[in-house]
PDB file of C-alpha atoms in Angstrom:
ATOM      1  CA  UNK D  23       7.480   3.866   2.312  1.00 84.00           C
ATOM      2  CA  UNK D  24       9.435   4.407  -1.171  1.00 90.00           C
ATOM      3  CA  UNK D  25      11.572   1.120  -2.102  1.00 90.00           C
ATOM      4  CA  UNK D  26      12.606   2.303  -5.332  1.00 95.00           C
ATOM      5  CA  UNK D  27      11.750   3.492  -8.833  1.00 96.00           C
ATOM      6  CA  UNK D  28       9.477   1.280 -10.314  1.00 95.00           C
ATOM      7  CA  UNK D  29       9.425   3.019 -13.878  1.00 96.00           C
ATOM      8  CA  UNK D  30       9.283   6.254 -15.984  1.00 98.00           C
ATOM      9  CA  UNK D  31       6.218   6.716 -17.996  1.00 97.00           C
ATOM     10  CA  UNK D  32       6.603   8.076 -21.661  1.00 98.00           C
ATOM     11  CA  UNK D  33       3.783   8.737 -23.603  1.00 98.00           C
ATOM     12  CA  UNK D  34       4.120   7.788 -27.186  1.00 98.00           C
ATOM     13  CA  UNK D  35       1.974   8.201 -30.261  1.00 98.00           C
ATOM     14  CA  UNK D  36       3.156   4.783 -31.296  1.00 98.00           C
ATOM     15  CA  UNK D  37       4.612   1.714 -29.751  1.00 98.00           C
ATOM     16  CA  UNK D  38       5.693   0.002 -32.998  1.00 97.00           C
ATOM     17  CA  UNK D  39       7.632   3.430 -34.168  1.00 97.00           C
ATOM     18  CA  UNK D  40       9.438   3.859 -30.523  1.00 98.00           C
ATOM     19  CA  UNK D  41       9.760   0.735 -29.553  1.00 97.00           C
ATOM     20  CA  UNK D  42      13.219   0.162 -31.739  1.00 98.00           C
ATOM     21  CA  UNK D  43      14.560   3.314 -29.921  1.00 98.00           C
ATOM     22  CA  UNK D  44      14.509   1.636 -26.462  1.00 98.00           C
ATOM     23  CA  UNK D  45      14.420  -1.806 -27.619  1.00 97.00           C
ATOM     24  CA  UNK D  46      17.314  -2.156 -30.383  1.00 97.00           C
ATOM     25  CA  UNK D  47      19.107   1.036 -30.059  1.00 97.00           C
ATOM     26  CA  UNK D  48      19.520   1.204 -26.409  1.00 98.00           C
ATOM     27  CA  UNK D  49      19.503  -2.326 -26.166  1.00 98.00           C
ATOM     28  CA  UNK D  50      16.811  -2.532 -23.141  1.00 98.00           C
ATOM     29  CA  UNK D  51      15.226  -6.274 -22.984  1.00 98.00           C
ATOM     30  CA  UNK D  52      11.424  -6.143 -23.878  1.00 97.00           C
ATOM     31  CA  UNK D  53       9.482  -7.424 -20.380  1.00 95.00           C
ATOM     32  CA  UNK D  54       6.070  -7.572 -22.134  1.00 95.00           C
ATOM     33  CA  UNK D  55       3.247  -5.544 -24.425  1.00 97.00           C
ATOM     34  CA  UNK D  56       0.367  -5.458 -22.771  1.00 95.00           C
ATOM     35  CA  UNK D  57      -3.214  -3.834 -22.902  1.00 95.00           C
ATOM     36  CA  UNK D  58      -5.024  -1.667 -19.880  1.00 92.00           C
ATOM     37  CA  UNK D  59      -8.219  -1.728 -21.601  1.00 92.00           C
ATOM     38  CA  UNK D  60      -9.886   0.572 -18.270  1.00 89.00           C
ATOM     39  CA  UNK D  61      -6.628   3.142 -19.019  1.00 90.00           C
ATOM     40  CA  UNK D  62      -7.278   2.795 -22.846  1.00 96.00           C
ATOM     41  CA  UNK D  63      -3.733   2.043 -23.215  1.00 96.00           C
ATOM     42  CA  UNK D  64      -1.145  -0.233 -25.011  1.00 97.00           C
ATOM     43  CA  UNK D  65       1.884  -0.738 -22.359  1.00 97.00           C
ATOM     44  CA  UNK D  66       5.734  -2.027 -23.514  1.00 97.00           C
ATOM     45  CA  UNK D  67       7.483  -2.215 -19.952  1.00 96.00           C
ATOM     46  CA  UNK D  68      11.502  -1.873 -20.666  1.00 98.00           C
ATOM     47  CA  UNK D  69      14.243  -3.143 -18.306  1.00 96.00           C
ATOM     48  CA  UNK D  70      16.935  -1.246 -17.287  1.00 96.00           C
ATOM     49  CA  UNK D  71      18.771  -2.227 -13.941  1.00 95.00           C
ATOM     50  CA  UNK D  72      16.084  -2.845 -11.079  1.00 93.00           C
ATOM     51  CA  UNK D  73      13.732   0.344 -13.063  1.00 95.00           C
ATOM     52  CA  UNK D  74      11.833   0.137 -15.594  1.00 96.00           C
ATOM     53  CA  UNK D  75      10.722   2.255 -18.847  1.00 98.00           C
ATOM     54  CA  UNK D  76       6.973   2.265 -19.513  1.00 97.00           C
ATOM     55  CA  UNK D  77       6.186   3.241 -23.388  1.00 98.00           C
ATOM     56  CA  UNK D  78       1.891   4.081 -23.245  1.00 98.00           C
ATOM     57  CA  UNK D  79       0.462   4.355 -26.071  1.00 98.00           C
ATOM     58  CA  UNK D  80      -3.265   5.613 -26.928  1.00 98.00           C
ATOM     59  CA  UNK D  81      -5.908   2.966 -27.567  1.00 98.00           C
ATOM     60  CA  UNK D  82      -8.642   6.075 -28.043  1.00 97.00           C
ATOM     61  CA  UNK D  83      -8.583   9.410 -28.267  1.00 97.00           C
ATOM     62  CA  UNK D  84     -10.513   9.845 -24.694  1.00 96.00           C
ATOM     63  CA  UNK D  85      -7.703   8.379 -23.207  1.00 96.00           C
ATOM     64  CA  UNK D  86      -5.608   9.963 -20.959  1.00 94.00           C
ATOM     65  CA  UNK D  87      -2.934   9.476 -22.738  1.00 97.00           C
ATOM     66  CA  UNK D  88      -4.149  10.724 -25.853  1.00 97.00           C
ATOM     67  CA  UNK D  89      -5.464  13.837 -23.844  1.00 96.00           C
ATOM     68  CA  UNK D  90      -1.571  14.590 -23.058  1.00 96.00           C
ATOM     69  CA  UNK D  91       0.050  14.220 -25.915  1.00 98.00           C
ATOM     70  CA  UNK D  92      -2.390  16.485 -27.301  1.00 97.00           C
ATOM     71  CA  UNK D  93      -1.571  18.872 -25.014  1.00 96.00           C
ATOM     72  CA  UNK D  94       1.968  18.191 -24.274  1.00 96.00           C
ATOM     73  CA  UNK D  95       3.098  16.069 -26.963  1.00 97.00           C
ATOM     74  CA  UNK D  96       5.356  12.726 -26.548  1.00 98.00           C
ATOM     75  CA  UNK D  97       7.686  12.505 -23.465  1.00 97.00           C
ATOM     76  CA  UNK D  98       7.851  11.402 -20.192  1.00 97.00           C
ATOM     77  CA  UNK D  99       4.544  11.004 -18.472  1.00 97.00           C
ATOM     78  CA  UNK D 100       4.904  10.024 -14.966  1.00 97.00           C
ATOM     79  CA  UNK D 101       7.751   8.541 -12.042  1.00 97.00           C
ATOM     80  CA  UNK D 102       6.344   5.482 -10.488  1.00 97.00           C
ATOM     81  CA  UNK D 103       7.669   5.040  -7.158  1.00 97.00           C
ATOM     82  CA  UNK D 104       7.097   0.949  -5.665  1.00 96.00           C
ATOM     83  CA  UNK D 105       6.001   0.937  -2.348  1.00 97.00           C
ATOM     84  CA  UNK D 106       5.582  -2.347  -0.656  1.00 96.00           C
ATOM     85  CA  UNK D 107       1.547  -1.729   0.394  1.00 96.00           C
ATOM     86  CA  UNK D 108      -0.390   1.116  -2.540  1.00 97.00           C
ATOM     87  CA  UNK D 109      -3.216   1.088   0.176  1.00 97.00           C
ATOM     88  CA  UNK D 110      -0.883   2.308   3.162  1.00 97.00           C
ATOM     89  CA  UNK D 111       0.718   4.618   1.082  1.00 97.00           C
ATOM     90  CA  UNK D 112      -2.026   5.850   0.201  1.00 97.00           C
ATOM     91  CA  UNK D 113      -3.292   6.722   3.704  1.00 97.00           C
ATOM     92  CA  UNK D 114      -0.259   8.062   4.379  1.00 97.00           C
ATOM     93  CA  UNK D 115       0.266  10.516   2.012  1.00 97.00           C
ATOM     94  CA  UNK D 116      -3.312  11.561   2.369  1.00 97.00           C
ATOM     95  CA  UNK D 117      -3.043  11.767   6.379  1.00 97.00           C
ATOM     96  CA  UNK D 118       0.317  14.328   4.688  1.00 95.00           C
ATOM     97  CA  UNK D 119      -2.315  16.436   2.889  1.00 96.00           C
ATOM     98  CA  UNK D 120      -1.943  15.085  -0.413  1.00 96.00           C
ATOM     99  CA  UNK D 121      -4.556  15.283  -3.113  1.00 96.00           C
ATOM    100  CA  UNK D 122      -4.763  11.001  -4.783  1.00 97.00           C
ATOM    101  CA  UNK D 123      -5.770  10.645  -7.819  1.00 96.00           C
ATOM    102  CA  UNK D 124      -7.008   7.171  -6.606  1.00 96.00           C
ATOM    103  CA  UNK D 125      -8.342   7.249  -3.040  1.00 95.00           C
ATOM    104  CA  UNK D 126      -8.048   3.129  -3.396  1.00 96.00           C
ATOM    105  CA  UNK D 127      -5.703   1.114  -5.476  1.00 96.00           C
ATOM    106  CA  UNK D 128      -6.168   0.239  -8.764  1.00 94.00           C
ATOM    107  CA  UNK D 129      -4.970  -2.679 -10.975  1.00 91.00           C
ATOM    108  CA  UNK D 130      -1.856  -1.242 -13.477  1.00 90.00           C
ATOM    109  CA  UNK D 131       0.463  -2.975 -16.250  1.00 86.00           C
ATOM    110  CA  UNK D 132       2.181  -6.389 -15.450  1.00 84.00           C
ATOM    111  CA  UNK D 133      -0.183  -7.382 -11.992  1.00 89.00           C
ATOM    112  CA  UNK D 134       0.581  -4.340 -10.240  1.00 92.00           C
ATOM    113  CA  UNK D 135      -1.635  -2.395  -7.792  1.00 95.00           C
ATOM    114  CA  UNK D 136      -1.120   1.140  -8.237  1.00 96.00           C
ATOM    115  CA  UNK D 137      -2.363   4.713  -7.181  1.00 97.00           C
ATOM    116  CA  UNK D 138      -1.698   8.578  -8.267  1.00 97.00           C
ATOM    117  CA  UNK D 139      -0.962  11.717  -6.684  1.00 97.00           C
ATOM    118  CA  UNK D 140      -2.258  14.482  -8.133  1.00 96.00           C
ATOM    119  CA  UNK D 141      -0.133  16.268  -9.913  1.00 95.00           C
ATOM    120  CA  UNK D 142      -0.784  19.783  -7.912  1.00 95.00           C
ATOM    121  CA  UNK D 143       0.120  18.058  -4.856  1.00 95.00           C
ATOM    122  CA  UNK D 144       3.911  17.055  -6.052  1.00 94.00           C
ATOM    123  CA  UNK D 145       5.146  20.159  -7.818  1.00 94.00           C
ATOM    124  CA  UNK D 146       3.827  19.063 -11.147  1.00 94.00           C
ATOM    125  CA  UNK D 147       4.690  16.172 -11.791  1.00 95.00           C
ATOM    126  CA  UNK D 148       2.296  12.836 -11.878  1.00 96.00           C
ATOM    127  CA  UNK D 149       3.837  10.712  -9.332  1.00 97.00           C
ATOM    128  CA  UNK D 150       2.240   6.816  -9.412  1.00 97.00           C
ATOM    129  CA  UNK D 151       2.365   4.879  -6.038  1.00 98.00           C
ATOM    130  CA  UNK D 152       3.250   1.312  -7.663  1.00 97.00           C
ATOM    131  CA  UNK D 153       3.011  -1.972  -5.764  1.00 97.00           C
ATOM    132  CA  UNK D 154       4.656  -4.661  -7.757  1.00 90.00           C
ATOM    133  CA  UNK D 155       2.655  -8.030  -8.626  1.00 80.00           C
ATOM    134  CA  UNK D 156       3.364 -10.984  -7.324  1.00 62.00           C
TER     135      UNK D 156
END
């Protein structure tokens, strides 16, 4: 089911402040900004061998997003796995007994289809299902 690691999601107050971290000082080549306006989120995707870093950044204060980094501040958000088929793996890991997030798939960053597990169902941390765009 897995293929790889799609990306790590950080959550970031700002994309213009961390953005020269990743971008200059680690020298990772910018793959796009982009806005999730249903995720209220502002997206830089960050290459780094076949993964990815995913910067989010808060578009409103009701966004998820903004709802954990007031809780947990900035840091790493979520592992996004790539799967070749989001809706398969999603019936499979609920025919495992896994609580989704997303009982269908969902349109992400960058043309991707993606879907999450519930964090109580994977030890804690938010694990995204990610199905790249073609």
């Amino acid at each position: 089911m897995l293929q790889k690691i799609n990306h790590i999601g950080i959550a970031v107050q700002s994309l213009d402040e961390t953005l020269p971290f990743y971008r200059d000082g680690l020298k990772m080549p910018l793959c796009g900004i982009e806005e999730v306006a249903d995720q209220k989120v502002r997206v830089a995707m960050l290459g780094i061998g076949e993964s990815k870093i995913e910067l989010l950044e808060p578009t409103s204060p009701d966004s998820p997003i903004a709802k954990f980094l007031d809780k947990n501040g900035p840091g790493i958000h979520h592992i996004a796995y790539e799967v070749d088929d989001v809706a398969q793996a999603i019936e499979q890991m609920i025919a495992e007994g896994a609580r989704m997030i997303d009982q269908v798939p969902r349109d992400g960053a960058h043309g991707t289809r993606i879907a999450f597990v519930h964090p109580k169902s994977s030890h804690g941390v938010l694990t995204e299902l990610c199905q790249a765009g073609h």
